[in-house]
């Protein structure tokens, strides 16, 4: 019974080997020109201001949570 899974195991090993080798090659041969401008956080083209650890207000998370709850609820009402 274990012999049936050998091709799947081989395929998974080959996929992992290819993925790891691509990451390793990119790390070894990729460009590494760091500058001050590259190391700042990117905020959709807007010049960043303030500390990056500035906490968001809880109301943004609540709005997102309510949106997800009501969005899923509407999906259940659609077939009805």
mmCIF file of N, CA, C and O in Angstrom:
data_model
loop_
_atom_site.group_PDB
_atom_site.id
_atom_site.type_symbol
_atom_site.label_atom_id
_atom_site.label_comp_id
_atom_site.label_asym_id
_atom_site.label_seq_id
_atom_site.Cartn_x
_atom_site.Cartn_y
_atom_site.Cartn_z
ATOM 1 N N UNK A 1 0.818 -1.190 0.000
ATOM 2 C CA UNK A 1 0.000 0.000 0.000
ATOM 3 C C UNK A 1 0.869 1.264 0.000
ATOM 4 O O UNK A 1 0.517 2.261 -0.597
ATOM 5 N N UNK A 2 1.993 1.214 0.668
ATOM 6 C CA UNK A 2 2.886 2.363 0.718
ATOM 7 C C UNK A 2 3.529 2.640 -0.635
ATOM 8 O O UNK A 2 3.909 3.774 -0.914
ATOM 9 N N UNK A 3 3.620 1.648 -1.465
ATOM 10 C CA UNK A 3 4.237 1.816 -2.776
ATOM 11 C C UNK A 3 3.397 2.704 -3.691
ATOM 12 O O UNK A 3 3.917 3.274 -4.639
ATOM 13 N N UNK A 4 2.123 2.846 -3.415
ATOM 14 C CA UNK A 4 1.263 3.696 -4.226
ATOM 15 C C UNK A 4 1.578 5.177 -4.029
ATOM 16 O O UNK A 4 1.300 5.998 -4.898
ATOM 17 N N UNK A 5 2.144 5.528 -2.888
ATOM 18 C CA UNK A 5 2.425 6.921 -2.570
ATOM 19 C C UNK A 5 3.840 7.352 -2.943
ATOM 20 O O UNK A 5 4.188 8.514 -2.787
ATOM 21 N N UNK A 6 4.656 6.432 -3.410
ATOM 22 C CA UNK A 6 6.036 6.773 -3.772
ATOM 23 C C UNK A 6 6.093 7.816 -4.890
ATOM 24 O O UNK A 6 6.866 8.776 -4.783
ATOM 25 N N UNK A 7 5.294 7.723 -5.975
ATOM 26 C CA UNK A 7 5.351 8.792 -6.998
ATOM 27 C C UNK A 7 4.959 10.165 -6.460
ATOM 28 O O UNK A 7 5.540 11.185 -6.842
ATOM 29 N N UNK A 8 3.997 10.213 -5.540
ATOM 30 C CA UNK A 8 3.593 11.483 -4.947
ATOM 31 C C UNK A 8 4.714 12.041 -4.083
ATOM 32 O O UNK A 8 4.994 13.253 -4.112
ATOM 33 N N UNK A 9 5.386 11.188 -3.345
ATOM 34 C CA UNK A 9 6.506 11.609 -2.519
ATOM 35 C C UNK A 9 7.655 12.123 -3.388
ATOM 36 O O UNK A 9 8.266 13.146 -3.072
ATOM 37 N N UNK A 10 7.931 11.435 -4.481
ATOM 38 C CA UNK A 10 8.986 11.878 -5.399
ATOM 39 C C UNK A 10 8.625 13.234 -5.996
ATOM 40 O O UNK A 10 9.462 14.137 -6.083
ATOM 41 N N UNK A 11 7.374 13.407 -6.415
ATOM 42 C CA UNK A 11 6.931 14.680 -6.980
ATOM 43 C C UNK A 11 7.044 15.809 -5.959
ATOM 44 O O UNK A 11 7.489 16.914 -6.288
ATOM 45 N N UNK A 12 6.662 15.547 -4.723
ATOM 46 C CA UNK A 12 6.763 16.566 -3.676
ATOM 47 C C UNK A 12 8.220 16.932 -3.409
ATOM 48 O O UNK A 12 8.547 18.118 -3.227
ATOM 49 N N UNK A 13 9.102 15.959 -3.411
ATOM 50 C CA UNK A 13 10.532 16.234 -3.205
ATOM 51 C C UNK A 13 11.107 17.053 -4.354
ATOM 52 O O UNK A 13 11.877 17.995 -4.132
ATOM 53 N N UNK A 14 10.749 16.712 -5.577
ATOM 54 C CA UNK A 14 11.236 17.465 -6.736
ATOM 55 C C UNK A 14 10.711 18.897 -6.699
ATOM 56 O O UNK A 14 11.461 19.848 -6.957
ATOM 57 N N UNK A 15 9.433 19.076 -6.362
ATOM 58 C CA UNK A 15 8.856 20.419 -6.283
ATOM 59 C C UNK A 15 9.545 21.246 -5.202
ATOM 60 O O UNK A 15 9.856 22.422 -5.409
ATOM 61 N N UNK A 16 9.793 20.652 -4.051
ATOM 62 C CA UNK A 16 10.478 21.365 -2.970
ATOM 63 C C UNK A 16 11.910 21.711 -3.370
ATOM 64 O O UNK A 16 12.396 22.814 -3.094
ATOM 65 N N UNK A 17 12.581 20.790 -4.050
ATOM 66 C CA UNK A 17 13.947 21.038 -4.492
ATOM 67 C C UNK A 17 14.008 22.171 -5.514
ATOM 68 O O UNK A 17 14.869 23.054 -5.421
ATOM 69 N N UNK A 18 13.083 22.198 -6.453
ATOM 70 C CA UNK A 18 13.052 23.264 -7.449
ATOM 71 C C UNK A 18 12.756 24.610 -6.775
ATOM 72 O O UNK A 18 13.409 25.610 -7.051
ATOM 73 N N UNK A 19 11.775 24.634 -5.880
ATOM 74 C CA UNK A 19 11.432 25.878 -5.192
ATOM 75 C C UNK A 19 12.583 26.412 -4.357
ATOM 76 O O UNK A 19 12.905 27.606 -4.409
ATOM 77 N N UNK A 20 13.229 25.552 -3.589
ATOM 78 C CA UNK A 20 14.357 25.989 -2.767
ATOM 79 C C UNK A 20 15.544 26.418 -3.609
ATOM 80 O O UNK A 20 16.237 27.386 -3.268
ATOM 81 N N UNK A 21 15.783 25.730 -4.732
ATOM 82 C CA UNK A 21 16.913 26.119 -5.576
ATOM 83 C C UNK A 21 16.665 27.480 -6.234
ATOM 84 O O UNK A 21 17.599 28.277 -6.375
ATOM 85 N N UNK A 22 15.435 27.771 -6.633
ATOM 86 C CA UNK A 22 15.131 29.083 -7.221
ATOM 87 C C UNK A 22 15.342 30.186 -6.185
ATOM 88 O O UNK A 22 15.928 31.227 -6.485
ATOM 89 N N UNK A 23 14.894 29.968 -4.967
ATOM 90 C CA UNK A 23 15.080 30.966 -3.910
ATOM 91 C C UNK A 23 16.567 31.158 -3.612
ATOM 92 O O UNK A 23 17.049 32.284 -3.461
ATOM 93 N N UNK A 24 17.314 30.070 -3.543
ATOM 94 C CA UNK A 24 18.747 30.153 -3.266
ATOM 95 C C UNK A 24 19.490 30.865 -4.392
ATOM 96 O O UNK A 24 20.350 31.717 -4.135
ATOM 97 N N UNK A 25 19.177 30.549 -5.642
ATOM 98 C CA UNK A 25 19.834 31.207 -6.770
ATOM 99 C C UNK A 25 19.522 32.702 -6.805
ATOM 100 O O UNK A 25 20.396 33.515 -7.103
ATOM 101 N N UNK A 26 18.288 33.072 -6.503
ATOM 102 C CA UNK A 26 17.924 34.485 -6.483
ATOM 103 C C UNK A 26 18.671 35.212 -5.367
ATOM 104 O O UNK A 26 19.091 36.366 -5.540
ATOM 105 N N UNK A 27 18.849 34.557 -4.242
ATOM 106 C CA UNK A 27 19.567 35.176 -3.127
ATOM 107 C C UNK A 27 21.052 35.317 -3.445
ATOM 108 O O UNK A 27 21.681 36.321 -3.106
ATOM 109 N N UNK A 28 21.624 34.339 -4.118
ATOM 110 C CA UNK A 28 23.053 34.389 -4.421
ATOM 111 C C UNK A 28 23.390 35.353 -5.552
ATOM 112 O O UNK A 28 24.379 36.084 -5.482
ATOM 113 N N UNK A 29 22.611 35.350 -6.616
ATOM 114 C CA UNK A 29 22.957 36.106 -7.813
ATOM 115 C C UNK A 29 22.117 37.360 -8.026
ATOM 116 O O UNK A 29 22.338 38.082 -8.986
ATOM 117 N N UNK A 30 21.176 37.628 -7.162
ATOM 118 C CA UNK A 30 20.314 38.793 -7.319
ATOM 119 C C UNK A 30 21.040 40.080 -6.976
ATOM 120 O O UNK A 30 22.054 40.079 -6.276
ATOM 121 N N UNK A 31 20.541 41.216 -7.474
ATOM 122 C CA UNK A 31 21.185 42.499 -7.168
ATOM 123 C C UNK A 31 20.997 42.871 -5.698
ATOM 124 O O UNK A 31 19.955 42.614 -5.107
ATOM 125 N N UNK A 32 22.041 43.466 -5.145
ATOM 126 C CA UNK A 32 22.010 43.840 -3.723
ATOM 127 C C UNK A 32 22.476 45.279 -3.548
ATOM 128 O O UNK A 32 23.405 45.556 -2.803
ATOM 129 N N UNK A 33 21.858 46.197 -4.228
ATOM 130 C CA UNK A 33 22.220 47.606 -4.103
ATOM 131 C C UNK A 33 21.221 48.285 -3.169
ATOM 132 O O UNK A 33 20.139 48.681 -3.575
ATOM 133 N N UNK A 34 21.579 48.369 -1.900
ATOM 134 C CA UNK A 34 20.703 48.989 -0.923
ATOM 135 C C UNK A 34 20.977 50.490 -0.869
ATOM 136 O O UNK A 34 22.113 50.930 -0.951
ATOM 137 N N UNK A 35 19.932 51.248 -0.738
ATOM 138 C CA UNK A 35 20.066 52.692 -0.569
ATOM 139 C C UNK A 35 19.072 53.139 0.505
ATOM 140 O O UNK A 35 18.178 52.390 0.898
ATOM 141 N N UNK A 36 19.224 54.360 0.931
ATOM 142 C CA UNK A 36 18.318 54.878 1.961
ATOM 143 C C UNK A 36 16.886 54.899 1.451
ATOM 144 O O UNK A 36 15.947 54.607 2.184
ATOM 145 N N UNK A 37 16.723 55.227 0.183
ATOM 146 C CA UNK A 37 15.386 55.310 -0.392
ATOM 147 C C UNK A 37 14.730 53.930 -0.526
ATOM 148 O O UNK A 37 13.525 53.797 -0.384
ATOM 149 N N UNK A 38 15.535 52.904 -0.777
ATOM 150 C CA UNK A 38 14.982 51.554 -0.900
ATOM 151 C C UNK A 38 14.565 50.977 0.448
ATOM 152 O O UNK A 38 13.687 50.118 0.512
ATOM 153 N N UNK A 39 15.194 51.413 1.503
ATOM 154 C CA UNK A 39 14.940 50.823 2.812
ATOM 155 C C UNK A 39 13.780 51.466 3.560
ATOM 156 O O UNK A 39 13.390 50.974 4.610
ATOM 157 N N UNK A 40 13.206 52.556 3.059
ATOM 158 C CA UNK A 40 12.058 53.148 3.732
ATOM 159 C C UNK A 40 10.799 52.363 3.370
ATOM 160 O O UNK A 40 10.724 51.745 2.311
ATOM 161 N N UNK A 41 9.802 52.338 4.241
ATOM 162 C CA UNK A 41 8.570 51.623 3.923
ATOM 163 C C UNK A 41 7.820 52.295 2.782
ATOM 164 O O UNK A 41 7.820 53.516 2.656
ATOM 165 N N UNK A 42 7.214 51.485 1.951
ATOM 166 C CA UNK A 42 6.481 51.994 0.792
ATOM 167 C C UNK A 42 5.008 52.118 1.141
ATOM 168 O O UNK A 42 4.400 51.157 1.604
ATOM 169 N N UNK A 43 4.437 53.286 0.937
ATOM 170 C CA UNK A 43 3.037 53.523 1.267
ATOM 171 C C UNK A 43 2.282 54.018 0.045
ATOM 172 O O UNK A 43 1.811 55.149 -0.001
ATOM 173 N N UNK A 44 2.203 53.214 -0.978
ATOM 174 C CA UNK A 44 1.420 53.509 -2.184
ATOM 175 C C UNK A 44 1.827 54.822 -2.842
ATOM 176 O O UNK A 44 0.974 55.584 -3.295
ATOM 177 N N UNK A 45 3.096 55.115 -2.888
ATOM 178 C CA UNK A 45 3.567 56.305 -3.560
ATOM 179 C C UNK A 45 3.541 57.554 -2.715
ATOM 180 O O UNK A 45 4.021 58.593 -3.134
ATOM 181 N N UNK A 46 2.998 57.489 -1.526
ATOM 182 C CA UNK A 46 2.929 58.649 -0.636
ATOM 183 C C UNK A 46 4.178 58.636 0.239
ATOM 184 O O UNK A 46 4.593 57.595 0.730
ATOM 185 N N UNK A 47 4.770 59.783 0.427
ATOM 186 C CA UNK A 47 5.934 59.869 1.303
ATOM 187 C C UNK A 47 5.526 59.488 2.718
ATOM 188 O O UNK A 47 4.579 60.058 3.269
ATOM 189 N N UNK A 48 6.202 58.496 3.311
ATOM 190 C CA UNK A 48 5.802 58.063 4.653
ATOM 191 C C UNK A 48 6.041 59.150 5.692
ATOM 192 O O UNK A 48 7.002 59.905 5.609
ATOM 193 N N UNK A 49 5.151 59.210 6.656
ATOM 194 C CA UNK A 49 5.291 60.175 7.745
ATOM 195 C C UNK A 49 4.923 59.481 9.040
ATOM 196 O O UNK A 49 4.133 58.549 9.058
ATOM 197 N N UNK A 50 5.519 59.904 10.119
ATOM 198 C CA UNK A 50 5.236 59.316 11.419
ATOM 199 C C UNK A 50 5.980 58.004 11.620
ATOM 200 O O UNK A 50 6.701 57.519 10.751
ATOM 201 N N UNK A 51 5.802 57.434 12.778
ATOM 202 C CA UNK A 51 6.461 56.172 13.118
ATOM 203 C C UNK A 51 5.731 55.011 12.452
ATOM 204 O O UNK A 51 4.505 55.005 12.370
ATOM 205 N N UNK A 52 6.470 54.021 11.979
ATOM 206 C CA UNK A 52 5.802 52.884 11.348
ATOM 207 C C UNK A 52 5.023 52.017 12.338
ATOM 208 O O UNK A 52 4.175 51.231 11.936
ATOM 209 N N UNK A 53 5.307 52.135 13.603
ATOM 210 C CA UNK A 53 4.606 51.347 14.627
ATOM 211 C C UNK A 53 3.401 52.075 15.198
ATOM 212 O O UNK A 53 2.880 51.707 16.235
ATOM 213 N N UNK A 54 2.938 53.112 14.531
ATOM 214 C CA UNK A 54 1.785 53.867 15.000
ATOM 215 C C UNK A 54 0.550 52.977 14.957
ATOM 216 O O UNK A 54 0.200 52.441 13.907
ATOM 217 N N UNK A 55 -0.144 52.775 16.084
ATOM 218 C CA UNK A 55 -1.294 51.865 16.086
ATOM 219 C C UNK A 55 -2.497 52.462 15.357
ATOM 220 O O UNK A 55 -2.728 53.659 15.370
ATOM 221 N N UNK A 56 -3.257 51.583 14.710
ATOM 222 C CA UNK A 56 -4.499 51.993 14.071
ATOM 223 C C UNK A 56 -5.607 52.034 15.123
ATOM 224 O O UNK A 56 -5.562 51.322 16.111
ATOM 225 N N UNK A 57 -6.593 52.834 14.855
ATOM 226 C CA UNK A 57 -7.746 52.872 15.749
ATOM 227 C C UNK A 57 -8.534 51.566 15.599
ATOM 228 O O UNK A 57 -8.593 50.971 14.520
ATOM 229 N N UNK A 58 -9.149 51.129 16.672
ATOM 230 C CA UNK A 58 -9.889 49.872 16.669
ATOM 231 C C UNK A 58 -11.094 49.945 15.741
ATOM 232 O O UNK A 58 -11.525 48.926 15.194
ATOM 233 N N UNK A 59 -11.608 51.127 15.491
ATOM 234 C CA UNK A 59 -12.815 51.242 14.674
ATOM 235 C C UNK A 59 -12.580 50.731 13.251
ATOM 236 O O UNK A 59 -13.503 50.219 12.628
ATOM 237 N N UNK A 60 -11.357 50.803 12.729
ATOM 238 C CA UNK A 60 -11.084 50.274 11.398
ATOM 239 C C UNK A 60 -11.237 48.758 11.372
ATOM 240 O O UNK A 60 -11.790 48.187 10.439
ATOM 241 N N UNK A 61 -10.751 48.101 12.419
ATOM 242 C CA UNK A 61 -10.887 46.654 12.499
ATOM 243 C C UNK A 61 -12.344 46.249 12.688
ATOM 244 O O UNK A 61 -12.800 45.247 12.145
ATOM 245 N N UNK A 62 -13.080 47.011 13.481
ATOM 246 C CA UNK A 62 -14.496 46.701 13.687
ATOM 247 C C UNK A 62 -15.290 46.849 12.396
ATOM 248 O O UNK A 62 -16.155 46.016 12.087
ATOM 249 N N UNK A 63 -15.015 47.888 11.632
ATOM 250 C CA UNK A 63 -15.713 48.075 10.359
ATOM 251 C C UNK A 63 -15.401 46.917 9.424
ATOM 252 O O UNK A 63 -16.293 46.374 8.760
ATOM 253 N N UNK A 64 -14.151 46.502 9.372
ATOM 254 C CA UNK A 64 -13.775 45.375 8.514
ATOM 255 C C UNK A 64 -14.457 44.094 8.970
ATOM 256 O O UNK A 64 -14.947 43.305 8.149
ATOM 257 N N UNK A 65 -14.509 43.868 10.265
ATOM 258 C CA UNK A 65 -15.149 42.671 10.797
ATOM 259 C C UNK A 65 -16.648 42.664 10.510
ATOM 260 O O UNK A 65 -17.204 41.652 10.078
ATOM 261 N N UNK A 66 -17.297 43.796 10.711
ATOM 262 C CA UNK A 66 -18.728 43.878 10.399
ATOM 263 C C UNK A 66 -18.987 43.687 8.912
ATOM 264 O O UNK A 66 -19.956 43.043 8.502
ATOM 265 N N UNK A 67 -18.122 44.231 8.073
ATOM 266 C CA UNK A 67 -18.270 44.042 6.632
ATOM 267 C C UNK A 67 -18.202 42.560 6.279
ATOM 268 O O UNK A 67 -19.025 42.058 5.509
ATOM 269 N N UNK A 68 -17.232 41.842 6.845
ATOM 270 C CA UNK A 68 -17.115 40.407 6.544
ATOM 271 C C UNK A 68 -18.328 39.633 7.044
ATOM 272 O O UNK A 68 -18.841 38.747 6.345
ATOM 273 N N UNK A 69 -18.796 39.961 8.234
ATOM 274 C CA UNK A 69 -19.950 39.243 8.783
ATOM 275 C C UNK A 69 -21.179 39.446 7.900
ATOM 276 O O UNK A 69 -21.853 38.489 7.518
ATOM 277 N N UNK A 70 -21.472 40.691 7.538
ATOM 278 C CA UNK A 70 -22.663 40.953 6.742
ATOM 279 C C UNK A 70 -22.496 40.511 5.299
ATOM 280 O O UNK A 70 -23.470 40.155 4.638
ATOM 281 N N UNK A 71 -21.277 40.508 4.797
ATOM 282 C CA UNK A 71 -21.031 40.034 3.441
ATOM 283 C C UNK A 71 -21.318 38.534 3.340
ATOM 284 O O UNK A 71 -21.971 38.079 2.400
ATOM 285 N N UNK A 72 -20.876 37.772 4.319
ATOM 286 C CA UNK A 72 -21.139 36.328 4.328
ATOM 287 C C UNK A 72 -22.622 36.079 4.542
ATOM 288 O O UNK A 72 -23.212 35.168 3.938
ATOM 289 N N UNK A 73 -23.249 36.880 5.365
ATOM 290 C CA UNK A 73 -24.675 36.718 5.611
ATOM 291 C C UNK A 73 -25.482 36.949 4.330
ATOM 292 O O UNK A 73 -26.443 36.224 4.043
ATOM 293 N N UNK A 74 -25.099 37.921 3.540
ATOM 294 C CA UNK A 74 -25.797 38.186 2.273
ATOM 295 C C UNK A 74 -25.617 37.010 1.326
ATOM 296 O O UNK A 74 -26.550 36.663 0.583
ATOM 297 N N UNK A 75 -24.463 36.374 1.338
ATOM 298 C CA UNK A 75 -24.258 35.196 0.493
ATOM 299 C C UNK A 75 -25.220 34.067 0.852
ATOM 300 O O UNK A 75 -25.680 33.330 -0.014
ATOM 301 N N UNK A 76 -25.529 33.923 2.133
ATOM 302 C CA UNK A 76 -26.464 32.883 2.545
ATOM 303 C C UNK A 76 -27.910 33.247 2.171
ATOM 304 O O UNK A 76 -28.733 32.378 1.955
ATOM 305 N N UNK A 77 -28.219 34.536 2.118
ATOM 306 C CA UNK A 77 -29.560 34.967 1.720
ATOM 307 C C UNK A 77 -29.792 34.887 0.220
ATOM 308 O O UNK A 77 -30.933 34.841 -0.231
ATOM 309 N N UNK A 78 -28.740 34.906 -0.565
ATOM 310 C CA UNK A 78 -28.877 34.953 -2.023
ATOM 311 C C UNK A 78 -29.671 33.754 -2.577
ATOM 312 O O UNK A 78 -30.603 33.957 -3.345
ATOM 313 N N UNK A 79 -29.379 32.514 -2.191
ATOM 314 C CA UNK A 79 -30.187 31.406 -2.739
ATOM 315 C C UNK A 79 -31.647 31.443 -2.266
ATOM 316 O O UNK A 79 -32.539 30.969 -2.935
ATOM 317 N N UNK A 80 -31.888 32.037 -1.116
ATOM 318 C CA UNK A 80 -33.241 32.074 -0.549
ATOM 319 C C UNK A 80 -34.081 33.044 -1.349
ATOM 320 O O UNK A 80 -35.184 32.850 -1.724
#
